[in-house]
JSON list of C-alpha atoms and ligand atoms in Angstrom, two decimals:
[
{"chain": "A", "resi": 1, "resn": "MET", "atom": "CA", "xyz": [88.93, 111.79, 123.93]},
{"chain": "A", "resi": 2, "resn": "LYS", "atom": "CA", "xyz": [86.44, 109.02, 123.26]},
{"chain": "A", "resi": 3, "resn": "LYS", "atom": "CA", "xyz": [87.67, 105.42, 123.22]},
{"chain": "A", "resi": 4, "resn": "LEU", "atom": "CA", "xyz": [86.54, 103.58, 120.07]},
{"chain": "A", "resi": 5, "resn": "ILE", "atom": "CA", "xyz": [88.50, 100.31, 120.09]},
{"chain": "A", "resi": 6, "resn": "GLU", "atom": "CA", "xyz": [89.94, 98.59, 123.17]},
{"chain": "A", "resi": 7, "resn": "ALA", "atom": "CA", "xyz": [93.52, 97.32, 123.25]},
{"chain": "A", "resi": 8, "resn": "ALA", "atom": "CA", "xyz": [92.35, 93.69, 123.60]},
{"chain": "A", "resi": 9, "resn": "GLU", "atom": "CA", "xyz": [90.09, 94.00, 120.55]},
{"chain": "A", "resi": 10, "resn": "ILE", "atom": "CA", "xyz": [93.05, 95.29, 118.53]},
{"chain": "A", "resi": 11, "resn": "GLN", "atom": "CA", "xyz": [95.26, 92.39, 119.62]},
{"chain": "A", "resi": 12, "resn": "GLN", "atom": "CA", "xyz": [92.55, 89.89, 118.61]},
{"chain": "A", "resi": 13, "resn": "ALA", "atom": "CA", "xyz": [92.09, 91.56, 115.24]},
{"chain": "A", "resi": 14, "resn": "VAL", "atom": "CA", "xyz": [95.83, 91.66, 114.54]},
{"chain": "A", "resi": 15, "resn": "HIS", "atom": "CA", "xyz": [96.08, 87.92, 115.23]},
{"chain": "A", "resi": 16, "resn": "LYS", "atom": "CA", "xyz": [93.13, 87.27, 112.91]},
{"chain": "A", "resi": 17, "resn": "LEU", "atom": "CA", "xyz": [94.92, 89.40, 110.28]},
{"chain": "A", "resi": 18, "resn": "GLY", "atom": "CA", "xyz": [97.99, 87.22, 110.78]},
{"chain": "A", "resi": 19, "resn": "ARG", "atom": "CA", "xyz": [95.95, 84.05, 110.05]},
{"chain": "A", "resi": 20, "resn": "ASP", "atom": "CA", "xyz": [94.43, 85.63, 106.93]},
{"chain": "A", "resi": 21, "resn": "ILE", "atom": "CA", "xyz": [97.89, 86.61, 105.65]},
{"chain": "A", "resi": 22, "resn": "GLU", "atom": "CA", "xyz": [99.23, 83.08, 106.28]},
{"chain": "A", "resi": 23, "resn": "ASP", "atom": "CA", "xyz": [96.25, 81.62, 104.40]},
{"chain": "A", "resi": 24, "resn": "TRP", "atom": "CA", "xyz": [96.88, 83.83, 101.38]},
{"chain": "A", "resi": 25, "resn": "TYR", "atom": "CA", "xyz": [100.67, 83.45, 101.05]},
{"chain": "A", "resi": 26, "resn": "GLN", "atom": "CA", "xyz": [100.77, 79.71, 101.87]},
{"chain": "A", "resi": 27, "resn": "GLY", "atom": "CA", "xyz": [104.32, 79.58, 103.23]},
{"chain": "A", "resi": 28, "resn": "GLU", "atom": "CA", "xyz": [105.85, 81.88, 100.59]},
{"chain": "A", "resi": 29, "resn": "PRO", "atom": "CA", "xyz": [108.41, 84.49, 101.72]},
{"chain": "A", "resi": 30, "resn": "LEU", "atom": "CA", "xyz": [106.94, 87.95, 102.27]},
{"chain": "A", "resi": 31, "resn": "THR", "atom": "CA", "xyz": [108.23, 91.50, 102.76]},
{"chain": "A", "resi": 32, "resn": "ILE", "atom": "CA", "xyz": [105.98, 93.51, 105.04]},
{"chain": "A", "resi": 33, "resn": "LEU", "atom": "CA", "xyz": [106.62, 97.14, 104.17]},
{"chain": "A", "resi": 34, "resn": "GLY", "atom": "CA", "xyz": [105.45, 99.48, 106.92]},
{"chain": "A", "resi": 35, "resn": "VAL", "atom": "CA", "xyz": [104.51, 103.07, 106.08]},
{"chain": "A", "resi": 36, "resn": "LEU", "atom": "CA", "xyz": [106.21, 105.41, 108.55]},
{"chain": "A", "resi": 37, "resn": "THR", "atom": "CA", "xyz": [105.37, 106.55, 111.05]},
{"chain": "A", "resi": 38, "resn": "GLY", "atom": "CA", "xyz": [101.81, 105.45, 111.75]},
{"chain": "A", "resi": 39, "resn": "SER", "atom": "CA", "xyz": [102.27, 101.72, 111.07]},
{"chain": "A", "resi": 40, "resn": "VAL", "atom": "CA", "xyz": [105.14, 101.01, 113.48]},
{"chain": "A", "resi": 41, "resn": "ILE", "atom": "CA", "xyz": [103.05, 99.65, 116.36]},
{"chain": "A", "resi": 42, "resn": "LEU", "atom": "CA", "xyz": [100.91, 97.52, 114.05]},
{"chain": "A", "resi": 43, "resn": "LEU", "atom": "CA", "xyz": [104.04, 96.36, 112.20]},
{"chain": "A", "resi": 44, "resn": "SER", "atom": "CA", "xyz": [105.75, 95.15, 115.36]},
{"chain": "A", "resi": 45, "resn": "ASP", "atom": "CA", "xyz": [102.66, 93.25, 116.55]},
{"chain": "A", "resi": 46, "resn": "LEU", "atom": "CA", "xyz": [101.79, 91.83, 113.14]},
{"chain": "A", "resi": 47, "resn": "VAL", "atom": "CA", "xyz": [105.21, 90.42, 112.24]},
{"chain": "A", "resi": 48, "resn": "ARG", "atom": "CA", "xyz": [105.11, 88.40, 115.46]},
{"chain": "A", "resi": 49, "resn": "ALA", "atom": "CA", "xyz": [101.64, 87.08, 114.59]},
{"chain": "A", "resi": 50, "resn": "VAL", "atom": "CA", "xyz": [102.46, 85.73, 111.11]},
{"chain": "A", "resi": 51, "resn": "GLU", "atom": "CA", "xyz": [104.18, 82.38, 110.66]},
{"chain": "A", "resi": 52, "resn": "LEU", "atom": "CA", "xyz": [105.89, 82.98, 107.33]},
{"chain": "A", "resi": 53, "resn": "PRO", "atom": "CA", "xyz": [109.49, 83.77, 106.35]},
{"chain": "A", "resi": 54, "resn": "ILE", "atom": "CA", "xyz": [109.22, 87.55, 106.68]},
{"chain": "A", "resi": 55, "resn": "LYS", "atom": "CA", "xyz": [111.46, 90.50, 105.92]},
{"chain": "A", "resi": 56, "resn": "ILE", "atom": "CA", "xyz": [110.58, 93.88, 107.37]},
{"chain": "A", "resi": 57, "resn": "GLY", "atom": "CA", "xyz": [110.93, 97.04, 105.29]},
{"chain": "A", "resi": 58, "resn": "LEU", "atom": "CA", "xyz": [109.99, 100.68, 105.74]},
{"chain": "A", "resi": 59, "resn": "ILE", "atom": "CA", "xyz": [108.86, 103.51, 103.50]},
{"chain": "A", "resi": 60, "resn": "GLN", "atom": "CA", "xyz": [108.10, 107.01, 104.66]},
{"chain": "A", "resi": 61, "resn": "ALA", "atom": "CA", "xyz": [105.01, 108.90, 103.50]},
{"chain": "A", "resi": 62, "resn": "SER", "atom": "CA", "xyz": [103.45, 111.88, 105.21]},
{"chain": "A", "resi": 63, "resn": "SER", "atom": "CA", "xyz": [100.63, 114.18, 104.31]},
{"chain": "A", "resi": 64, "resn": "TYR", "atom": "CA", "xyz": [99.81, 115.90, 107.60]},
{"chain": "A", "resi": 65, "resn": "ARG", "atom": "CA", "xyz": [101.72, 118.85, 108.97]},
{"chain": "A", "resi": 66, "resn": "GLY", "atom": "CA", "xyz": [101.68, 119.85, 112.62]},
{"chain": "A", "resi": 67, "resn": "ALA", "atom": "CA", "xyz": [98.46, 120.64, 114.45]},
{"chain": "A", "resi": 68, "resn": "THR", "atom": "CA", "xyz": [96.06, 120.08, 111.59]},
{"chain": "A", "resi": 69, "resn": "THR", "atom": "CA", "xyz": [93.72, 117.25, 110.66]},
{"chain": "A", "resi": 70, "resn": "THR", "atom": "CA", "xyz": [93.51, 118.14, 106.98]},
{"chain": "A", "resi": 71, "resn": "ARG", "atom": "CA", "xyz": [95.82, 116.59, 104.41]},
{"chain": "A", "resi": 72, "resn": "GLY", "atom": "CA", "xyz": [98.65, 118.50, 102.81]},
{"chain": "A", "resi": 73, "resn": "GLU", "atom": "CA", "xyz": [100.93, 117.51, 99.96]},
{"chain": "A", "resi": 74, "resn": "LEU", "atom": "CA", "xyz": [102.01, 113.86, 100.13]},
{"chain": "A", "resi": 75, "resn": "VAL", "atom": "CA", "xyz": [105.77, 113.56, 100.65]},
{"chain": "A", "resi": 76, "resn": "ILE", "atom": "CA", "xyz": [107.30, 110.13, 99.98]},
{"chain": "A", "resi": 77, "resn": "ASN", "atom": "CA", "xyz": [110.83, 109.14, 101.02]},
{"chain": "A", "resi": 78, "resn": "GLU", "atom": "CA", "xyz": [111.92, 106.04, 99.10]},
{"chain": "A", "resi": 79, "resn": "SER", "atom": "CA", "xyz": [115.44, 105.87, 100.55]},
{"chain": "A", "resi": 80, "resn": "LEU", "atom": "CA", "xyz": [114.54, 103.24, 103.15]},
{"chain": "A", "resi": 81, "resn": "ILE", "atom": "CA", "xyz": [112.87, 100.73, 100.81]},
{"chain": "A", "resi": 82, "resn": "PRO", "atom": "CA", "xyz": [114.77, 97.40, 100.72]},
{"chain": "A", "resi": 83, "resn": "ASN", "atom": "CA", "xyz": [115.27, 95.32, 97.58]},
{"chain": "A", "resi": 84, "resn": "VAL", "atom": "CA", "xyz": [111.86, 93.79, 96.78]},
{"chain": "A", "resi": 85, "resn": "GLU", "atom": "CA", "xyz": [112.62, 92.34, 93.35]},
{"chain": "A", "resi": 86, "resn": "HIS", "atom": "CA", "xyz": [110.70, 89.04, 92.86]},
{"chain": "A", "resi": 87, "resn": "ARG", "atom": "CA", "xyz": [109.28, 89.25, 96.39]},
{"chain": "A", "resi": 88, "resn": "HIS", "atom": "CA", "xyz": [105.69, 89.37, 97.59]},
{"chain": "A", "resi": 89, "resn": "VAL", "atom": "CA", "xyz": [105.16, 92.73, 99.29]},
{"chain": "A", "resi": 90, "resn": "LEU", "atom": "CA", "xyz": [102.45, 93.65, 101.77]},
{"chain": "A", "resi": 91, "resn": "LEU", "atom": "CA", "xyz": [102.18, 97.42, 102.19]},
{"chain": "A", "resi": 92, "resn": "LEU", "atom": "CA", "xyz": [101.07, 98.10, 105.76]},
{"chain": "A", "resi": 93, "resn": "ASP", "atom": "CA", "xyz": [99.58, 101.38, 106.94]},
{"chain": "A", "resi": 94, "resn": "ASP", "atom": "CA", "xyz": [97.71, 102.50, 110.03]},
{"chain": "A", "resi": 95, "resn": "ILE", "atom": "CA", "xyz": [94.61, 103.78, 108.26]},
{"chain": "A", "resi": 96, "resn": "PHE", "atom": "CA", "xyz": [92.98, 103.90, 104.82]},
{"chain": "A", "resi": 97, "resn": "ASP", "atom": "CA", "xyz": [91.37, 107.34, 104.74]},
{"chain": "A", "resi": 98, "resn": "THR", "atom": "CA", "xyz": [91.09, 108.92, 101.28]},
{"chain": "A", "resi": 99, "resn": "GLY", "atom": "CA", "xyz": [93.30, 106.10, 99.95]},
{"chain": "A", "resi": 100, "resn": "HIS", "atom": "CA", "xyz": [95.66, 108.45, 98.12]},
{"chain": "A", "resi": 101, "resn": "THR", "atom": "CA", "xyz": [98.74, 107.40, 100.12]},
{"chain": "A", "resi": 102, "resn": "LEU", "atom": "CA", "xyz": [98.51, 103.71, 99.24]},
{"chain": "A", "resi": 103, "resn": "GLN", "atom": "CA", "xyz": [97.41, 104.55, 95.69]},
{"chain": "A", "resi": 104, "resn": "LYS", "atom": "CA", "xyz": [100.72, 106.42, 95.23]},
{"chain": "A", "resi": 105, "resn": "LEU", "atom": "CA", "xyz": [102.85, 103.78, 96.97]},
{"chain": "A", "resi": 106, "resn": "ILE", "atom": "CA", "xyz": [101.61, 100.72, 95.05]},
{"chain": "A", "resi": 107, "resn": "PRO", "atom": "CA", "xyz": [103.16, 101.67, 91.66]},
{"chain": "A", "resi": 108, "resn": "ILE", "atom": "CA", "xyz": [106.43, 102.64, 93.36]},
{"chain": "A", "resi": 109, "resn": "ILE", "atom": "CA", "xyz": [106.74, 99.07, 94.68]},
{"chain": "A", "resi": 110, "resn": "GLU", "atom": "CA", "xyz": [105.48, 97.51, 91.43]},
{"chain": "A", "resi": 111, "resn": "ASN", "atom": "CA", "xyz": [108.15, 99.43, 89.53]},
{"chain": "A", "resi": 112, "resn": "ARG", "atom": "CA", "xyz": [110.77, 97.80, 91.72]},
{"chain": "A", "resi": 113, "resn": "ARG", "atom": "CA", "xyz": [109.64, 94.48, 90.23]},
{"chain": "A", "resi": 114, "resn": "ALA", "atom": "CA", "xyz": [107.93, 93.03, 93.25]},
{"chain": "A", "resi": 115, "resn": "ARG", "atom": "CA", "xyz": [106.29, 89.68, 92.56]},
{"chain": "A", "resi": 116, "resn": "SER", "atom": "CA", "xyz": [103.01, 90.93, 94.03]},
{"chain": "A", "resi": 117, "resn": "VAL", "atom": "CA", "xyz": [101.80, 93.95, 95.97]},
{"chain": "A", "resi": 118, "resn": "ARG", "atom": "CA", "xyz": [98.90, 93.86, 98.43]},
{"chain": "A", "resi": 119, "resn": "THR", "atom": "CA", "xyz": [97.76, 96.30, 101.10]},
{"chain": "A", "resi": 120, "resn": "ALA", "atom": "CA", "xyz": [96.73, 95.98, 104.75]},
{"chain": "A", "resi": 121, "resn": "VAL", "atom": "CA", "xyz": [95.56, 98.56, 107.26]},
{"chain": "A", "resi": 122, "resn": "LEU", "atom": "CA", "xyz": [94.28, 98.56, 110.80]},
{"chain": "A", "resi": 123, "resn": "LEU", "atom": "CA", "xyz": [91.47, 101.05, 110.15]},
{"chain": "A", "resi": 124, "resn": "TRP", "atom": "CA", "xyz": [89.33, 101.94, 107.15]},
{"chain": "A", "resi": 125, "resn": "LYS", "atom": "CA", "xyz": [87.31, 105.19, 107.06]},
{"chain": "A", "resi": 126, "resn": "GLU", "atom": "CA", "xyz": [85.17, 103.89, 104.24]},
{"chain": "A", "resi": 127, "resn": "GLU", "atom": "CA", "xyz": [82.99, 106.98, 103.76]},
{"chain": "A", "resi": 128, "resn": "ARG", "atom": "CA", "xyz": [86.11, 109.11, 103.11]},
{"chain": "A", "resi": 129, "resn": "THR", "atom": "CA", "xyz": [87.59, 106.87, 100.43]},
{"chain": "A", "resi": 130, "resn": "GLU", "atom": "CA", "xyz": [88.31, 108.71, 97.15]},
{"chain": "A", "resi": 131, "resn": "VAL", "atom": "CA", "xyz": [90.07, 105.98, 95.16]},
{"chain": "A", "resi": 132, "resn": "ASP", "atom": "CA", "xyz": [88.58, 103.09, 93.20]},
{"chain": "A", "resi": 133, "resn": "PHE", "atom": "CA", "xyz": [90.20, 100.29, 95.14]},
{"chain": "A", "resi": 134, "resn": "ALA", "atom": "CA", "xyz": [89.86, 98.94, 98.68]},
{"chain": "A", "resi": 135, "resn": "PRO", "atom": "CA", "xyz": [92.61, 97.69, 101.00]},
{"chain": "A", "resi": 136, "resn": "ASP", "atom": "CA", "xyz": [93.10, 93.93, 100.65]},
{"chain": "A", "resi": 137, "resn": "TYR", "atom": "CA", "xyz": [92.98, 93.59, 104.45]},
{"chain": "A", "resi": 138, "resn": "HIS", "atom": "CA", "xyz": [91.52, 95.80, 107.13]},
{"chain": "A", "resi": 139, "resn": "CYS", "atom": "CA", "xyz": [90.84, 95.10, 110.81]},
{"chain": "A", "resi": 140, "resn": "PHE", "atom": "CA", "xyz": [88.12, 97.67, 111.59]},
{"chain": "A", "resi": 141, "resn": "LYS", "atom": "CA", "xyz": [85.90, 100.06, 109.66]},
{"chain": "A", "resi": 142, "resn": "ILE", "atom": "CA", "xyz": [85.46, 103.34, 111.55]},
{"chain": "A", "resi": 143, "resn": "PRO", "atom": "CA", "xyz": [83.26, 106.41, 111.10]},
{"chain": "A", "resi": 144, "resn": "ASN", "atom": "CA", "xyz": [84.58, 109.72, 109.80]},
{"chain": "A", "resi": 145, "resn": "GLU", "atom": "CA", "xyz": [86.28, 110.96, 112.97]},
{"chain": "A", "resi": 146, "resn": "PHE", "atom": "CA", "xyz": [89.90, 111.92, 113.61]},
{"chain": "A", "resi": 147, "resn": "VAL", "atom": "CA", "xyz": [91.42, 109.06, 115.62]},
{"chain": "A", "resi": 148, "resn": "VAL", "atom": "CA", "xyz": [94.64, 108.55, 117.54]},
{"chain": "A", "resi": 149, "resn": "GLY", "atom": "CA", "xyz": [96.48, 105.73, 119.30]},
{"chain": "A", "resi": 150, "resn": "TYR", "atom": "CA", "xyz": [98.16, 102.44, 118.30]},
{"chain": "A", "resi": 151, "resn": "GLY", "atom": "CA", "xyz": [100.49, 104.39, 116.00]},
{"chain": "A", "resi": 152, "resn": "LEU", "atom": "CA", "xyz": [98.08, 107.10, 114.85]},
{"chain": "A", "resi": 153, "resn": "ASP", "atom": "CA", "xyz": [98.97, 110.62, 115.91]},
{"chain": "A", "resi": 154, "resn": "TYR", "atom": "CA", "xyz": [97.73, 114.14, 116.20]},
{"chain": "A", "resi": 155, "resn": "ASN", "atom": "CA", "xyz": [100.69, 116.52, 115.89]},
{"chain": "A", "resi": 156, "resn": "ASP", "atom": "CA", "xyz": [102.96, 113.53, 116.69]},
{"chain": "A", "resi": 157, "resn": "GLU", "atom": "CA", "xyz": [101.25, 112.88, 120.03]},
{"chain": "A", "resi": 158, "resn": "TYR", "atom": "CA", "xyz": [99.24, 109.85, 121.23]},
{"chain": "A", "resi": 159, "resn": "ARG", "atom": "CA", "xyz": [100.95, 107.23, 119.02]},
{"chain": "A", "resi": 160, "resn": "HIS", "atom": "CA", "xyz": [101.89, 105.17, 122.09]},
{"chain": "A", "resi": 161, "resn": "LEU", "atom": "CA", "xyz": [98.32, 104.64, 123.33]},
{"chain": "A", "resi": 162, "resn": "PRO", "atom": "CA", "xyz": [97.41, 100.91, 123.18]},
{"chain": "A", "resi": 163, "resn": "PHE", "atom": "CA", "xyz": [93.79, 101.68, 122.16]},
{"chain": "A", "resi": 164, "resn": "ILE", "atom": "CA", "xyz": [92.11, 103.77, 119.42]},
{"chain": "A", "resi": 165, "resn": "ALA", "atom": "CA", "xyz": [90.29, 106.94, 120.46]},
{"chain": "A", "resi": 166, "resn": "ALA", "atom": "CA", "xyz": [88.52, 109.74, 118.59]},
{"chain": "A", "resi": 167, "resn": "LEU", "atom": "CA", "xyz": [89.57, 113.28, 119.44]},
{"chain": "A", "resi": 168, "resn": "GLU", "atom": "CA", "xyz": [86.84, 115.68, 120.54]},
{"chain": "A", "resi": 169, "resn": "ASP", "atom": "CA", "xyz": [86.51, 118.92, 118.56]},
{"chain": "A", "resi": 170, "resn": "HIS", "atom": "CA", "xyz": [88.00, 121.02, 121.36]},
{"chain": "A", "resi": 171, "resn": "GLU", "atom": "CA", "xyz": [91.13, 118.81, 121.36]},
{"chain": "A", "resi": 172, "resn": "ILE", "atom": "CA", "xyz": [91.83, 119.73, 117.73]},
{"chain": "A", "resi": 173, "resn": "THR", "atom": "CA", "xyz": [93.33, 123.17, 117.31]},
{"chain": "A", "resi": 174, "resn": "GLY", "atom": "CA", "xyz": [94.09, 123.21, 113.59]},
{"chain": "B", "resi": 1, "resn": "LIG", "atom": "P1", "xyz": [95.01, 108.74, 103.03]},
{"chain": "B", "resi": 1, "resn": "LIG", "atom": "O1", "xyz": [96.13, 108.99, 102.05]},
{"chain": "B", "resi": 1, "resn": "LIG", "atom": "O2", "xyz": [93.97, 109.82, 102.98]},
{"chain": "B", "resi": 1, "resn": "LIG", "atom": "O3", "xyz": [94.39, 107.38, 102.92]},
{"chain": "B", "resi": 1, "resn": "LIG", "atom": "O4", "xyz": [95.60, 108.93, 104.45]},
{"chain": "B", "resi": 1, "resn": "LIG", "atom": "C1", "xyz": [96.42, 108.02, 105.01]},
{"chain": "B", "resi": 1, "resn": "LIG", "atom": "C2", "xyz": [97.29, 108.67, 106.06]},
{"chain": "B", "resi": 1, "resn": "LIG", "atom": "O5", "xyz": [96.65, 109.80, 106.69]},
{"chain": "B", "resi": 1, "resn": "LIG", "atom": "C3", "xyz": [97.52, 107.67, 107.14]},
{"chain": "B", "resi": 1, "resn": "LIG", "atom": "O6", "xyz": [98.75, 107.02, 106.92]},
{"chain": "B", "resi": 1, "resn": "LIG", "atom": "C4", "xyz": [97.54, 108.50, 108.40]},
{"chain": "B", "resi": 1, "resn": "LIG", "atom": "O7", "xyz": [98.89, 108.84, 108.68]},
{"chain": "B", "resi": 1, "resn": "LIG", "atom": "C5", "xyz": [96.81, 109.76, 108.09]},
{"chain": "B", "resi": 1, "resn": "LIG", "atom": "N1", "xyz": [95.45, 109.80, 108.71]},
{"chain": "B", "resi": 1, "resn": "LIG", "atom": "C6", "xyz": [94.26, 109.70, 108.09]},
{"chain": "B", "resi": 1, "resn": "LIG", "atom": "N2", "xyz": [93.23, 109.76, 108.95]},
{"chain": "B", "resi": 1, "resn": "LIG", "atom": "C7", "xyz": [93.80, 109.88, 110.18]},
{"chain": "B", "resi": 1, "resn": "LIG", "atom": "C8", "xyz": [93.23, 109.97, 111.52]},
{"chain": "B", "resi": 1, "resn": "LIG", "atom": "O8", "xyz": [92.01, 109.93, 111.78]},
{"chain": "B", "resi": 1, "resn": "LIG", "atom": "N3", "xyz": [94.14, 110.08, 112.53]},
{"chain": "B", "resi": 1, "resn": "LIG", "atom": "C9", "xyz": [95.49, 110.11, 112.32]},
{"chain": "B", "resi": 1, "resn": "LIG", "atom": "N4", "xyz": [96.04, 110.02, 111.09]},
{"chain": "B", "resi": 1, "resn": "LIG", "atom": "C10", "xyz": [95.20, 109.91, 110.04]},
{"chain": "B", "resi": 2, "resn": "LIG", "atom": "MG1", "xyz": [100.59, 107.62, 108.12]}
]
């Protein structure tokens, strides 16, 4: 695989994201809602880099199945979502690719009467985006390559890597 973003660059960017989030919410309480499973590493670093009264929540959404890099049907599991009524919610995902995942999740949270809903991602594959909105926060724009590490997986592998790397064609079997 080909390393794209070093671990130290990610840590710097996550701390910058923390400052930007503090600037926006100005001391107001916030629920950071991580999208399982890809956001868990980012979630755990980010919540320790934001000085606000924070609650952590989780929602599960998956569109990839096994050893493939093409999207399948999006399956959302709402059973883990905490009460977000009257709360500011920041939906946090690993990557904004086509954008369909966050596009589907935003109204689900709005319908639970959140006070506001914004979105943050580590990576944005801008040339793949198919929706008419952009994430409110992103750390890095990346080219159209399949990437792993820092939470992102291929067939559930590589999530634990502290850096972001692009898989070579021969490493992708599906
Ligand atoms: P979207 O709905 O197309 O924006 O896709 C978002 C989801 O697809 C993310 O939460 C990731 O789980 C997954 N995904 C998209 N691109 C990649 C990639 O390059 N590597 C690993 N997962 C990816
Ligand atoms: Mg994901």
